[in-house]
C-alpha positions as semicolon CSV with decimal commas, in nm:
position;residue;x (nm);y (nm);z (nm)
1;M;11,346;12,121;13,369
2;E;11,193;12,407;13,482
3;A;10,844;12,528;13,325
4;M;10,741;12,849;13,327
5;D;10,454;13,041;13,259
6;V;10,213;12,743;13,332
7;P;9,841;12,828;13,292
8;M;9,683;12,615;13,677
9;S;10,037;12,651;13,863
10;E;10,106;12,939;14,009
11;S;10,471;12,935;14,071
12;N;10,715;12,763;13,811
13;V;10,703;12,435;13,808
14;V;11,076;12,200;13,851
15;T;11,078;11,832;13,711
16;F;11,356;11,600;13,760
17;W;11,505;11,388;13,445
18;E;11,623;11,140;13,343
19;G;11,764;11,016;13,028
20;E;11,915;10,709;12,804
21;I;12,241;10,755;12,567
22;I;12,144;10,547;12,256
23;D;12,513;10,381;12,245
24;F;12,397;10,042;12,052
25;E;12,513;9,880;12,353
26;N;12,342;9,955;12,622
27;H;12,040;10,122;12,456
28;N;11,947;10,117;12,049
29;F;11,644;10,295;11,895
30;W;11,388;10,020;12,040
31;T;11,219;10,186;12,325
32;K;11,092;9,840;12,497
33;K;10,924;10,008;12,807
34;W;10,700;10,334;12,858
35;A;10,393;10,184;12,630
36;A;10,617;10,256;12,309
37;K;10,618;10,006;12,053
38;P;10,842;9,938;11,774
39;K;10,645;10,131;11,526
40;T;10,556;10,451;11,790
41;D;10,978;10,428;11,803
42;L;10,985;10,438;11,418
43;D;10,728;10,693;11,382
44;H;10,914;10,953;11,652
45;W;11,260;10,904;11,530
46;K;11,197;10,935;11,136
47;R;11,049;11,262;11,169
48;L;11,371;11,424;11,345
49;E;11,602;11,633;11,089
50;A;11,870;11,320;11,151
51;F;11,658;11,102;10,937
52;Q;11,561;11,320;10,679
53;G;11,561;11,193;10,332
54;V;11,679;10,833;10,489
55;E;11,401;10,558;10,429
56;E;11,231;10,358;10,669
57;K;11,411;10,073;10,561
58;F;11,739;10,165;10,610
59;I;11,614;10,332;10,984
60;I;11,491;9,977;11,092
61;R;11,789;9,808;10,983
62;G;12,006;10,057;11,192
63;A;11,805;10,049;11,522
64;K;11,988;9,798;11,661
65;N;12,331;9,886;11,549
66;G;12,389;10,199;11,396
67;K;12,445;10,098;11,069
68;F;12,169;10,255;10,885
69;G;12,349;10,186;10,540
70;V;12,240;10,379;10,182
71;G;12,108;10,720;10,239
72;G;12,187;10,685;10,626
73;G;12,537;10,645;10,652
74;N;12,680;10,673;10,990
75;I;12,464;10,964;11,140
76;S;12,608;10,847;11,481
77;H;12,863;11,074;11,382
78;K;12,684;11,402;11,338
79;Y;12,414;11,304;11,558
80;I;12,407;11,185;11,972
81;F;12,060;11,044;11,997
82;M;11,883;10,978;12,379
83;R;11,541;10,932;12,542
84;W;11,427;11,169;12,822
85;K;11,220;11,096;13,088
86;E;11,103;11,298;13,333
87;K;11,032;11,115;13,715
88;H;10,884;11,343;13,935
89;F;10,805;11,674;14,004
90;V;11,055;11,892;14,230
91;N;10,792;12,077;14,322
92;S;10,468;12,075;14,301
93;S;10,244;11,754;14,150
94;E;10,045;11,630;13,820
95;H;9,757;11,792;14,005
96;T;9,837;12,120;14,134
97;S;10,013;12,223;13,791
98;G;9,798;12,058;13,573
99;L;10,109;11,893;13,403
100;T;10,150;11,561;13,290
101;I;10,471;11,382;13,296
102;A;10,393;11,035;13,200
103;G;10,552;10,987;12,851
104;F;10,914;11,105;12,732
105;Y;11,117;11,235;12,442
106;Y;11,287;11,104;12,202
107;I;11,605;11,294;12,120
108;A;11,882;11,397;11,851
109;M;12,142;11,631;11,938
110;R;12,388;11,779;11,652
111;R;12,712;11,749;11,774
112;A;12,861;12,030;11,523
113;D;12,643;12,305;11,760
114;G;12,467;12,171;12,000
115;A;12,128;12,190;11,866
116;I;11,856;11,969;12,020
117;E;11,514;11,827;11,901
118;G;11,307;11,588;12,000
119;Y;10,938;11,480;12,030
120;Y;10,756;11,406;12,343
121;H;10,540;11,063;12,307
122;D;10,244;11,009;12,578
123;Q;9,947;10,790;12,459
124;Q;9,764;11,022;12,616
125;S;9,859;11,333;12,531
126;T;9,893;11,573;12,191
127;P;10,070;11,330;11,944
128;F;10,484;11,445;11,810
129;Q;10,470;11,743;12,037
130;H;10,787;11,924;11,862
131;L;11,097;12,018;12,106
132;C;11,379;12,266;11,972
133;L;11,644;12,370;12,192
134;Q;11,929;12,567;12,084
135;P;12,226;12,654;12,236
136;T;12,354;12,984;12,364
137;F;12,710;13,056;12,185
138;E;12,986;13,161;12,402
139;S;13,304;13,327;12,261
140;R;13,513;12,948;12,198
141;G;13,246;12,685;12,113
142;F;12,865;12,668;12,224
143;S;12,763;12,589;12,635
144;S;12,476;12,299;12,697
145;A;12,390;12,444;13,013
146;I;12,164;12,681;12,883
147;F;11,925;12,675;12,603
148;E;11,667;12,908;12,451
149;L;11,339;12,771;12,338
150;A;11,323;12,840;11,929
């Protein structure tokens, strides 16, 4: 990721990311790391557009297997769920940039158009920082290589 116009940095700040796709075989909705408790997970996942109108009990039921029941249906057909974690700074540091990479993002990508929504979690940061990325459309579909902040 490249952060631009960072107040404490003289240049753009580049960070290296890793991600997990929620496939219900290798990863499910329960993070079990990065200081995230099940309540933290639920509080972030339920804010996403994908779960609007779905009762908490159905999100909890489907958290391990992707079967969200009444109201949730098979949400995984409409969205790809992920967690994104910044691992290290590439051209800067926390000290010189004033940024932190301690937290991670809960992510949903809408399959129909590639739109990405997410919420950042870091116990030391402002809660529920919202991420919204809109793809750039090309002549035949959408491109996931270029996003513009909405």
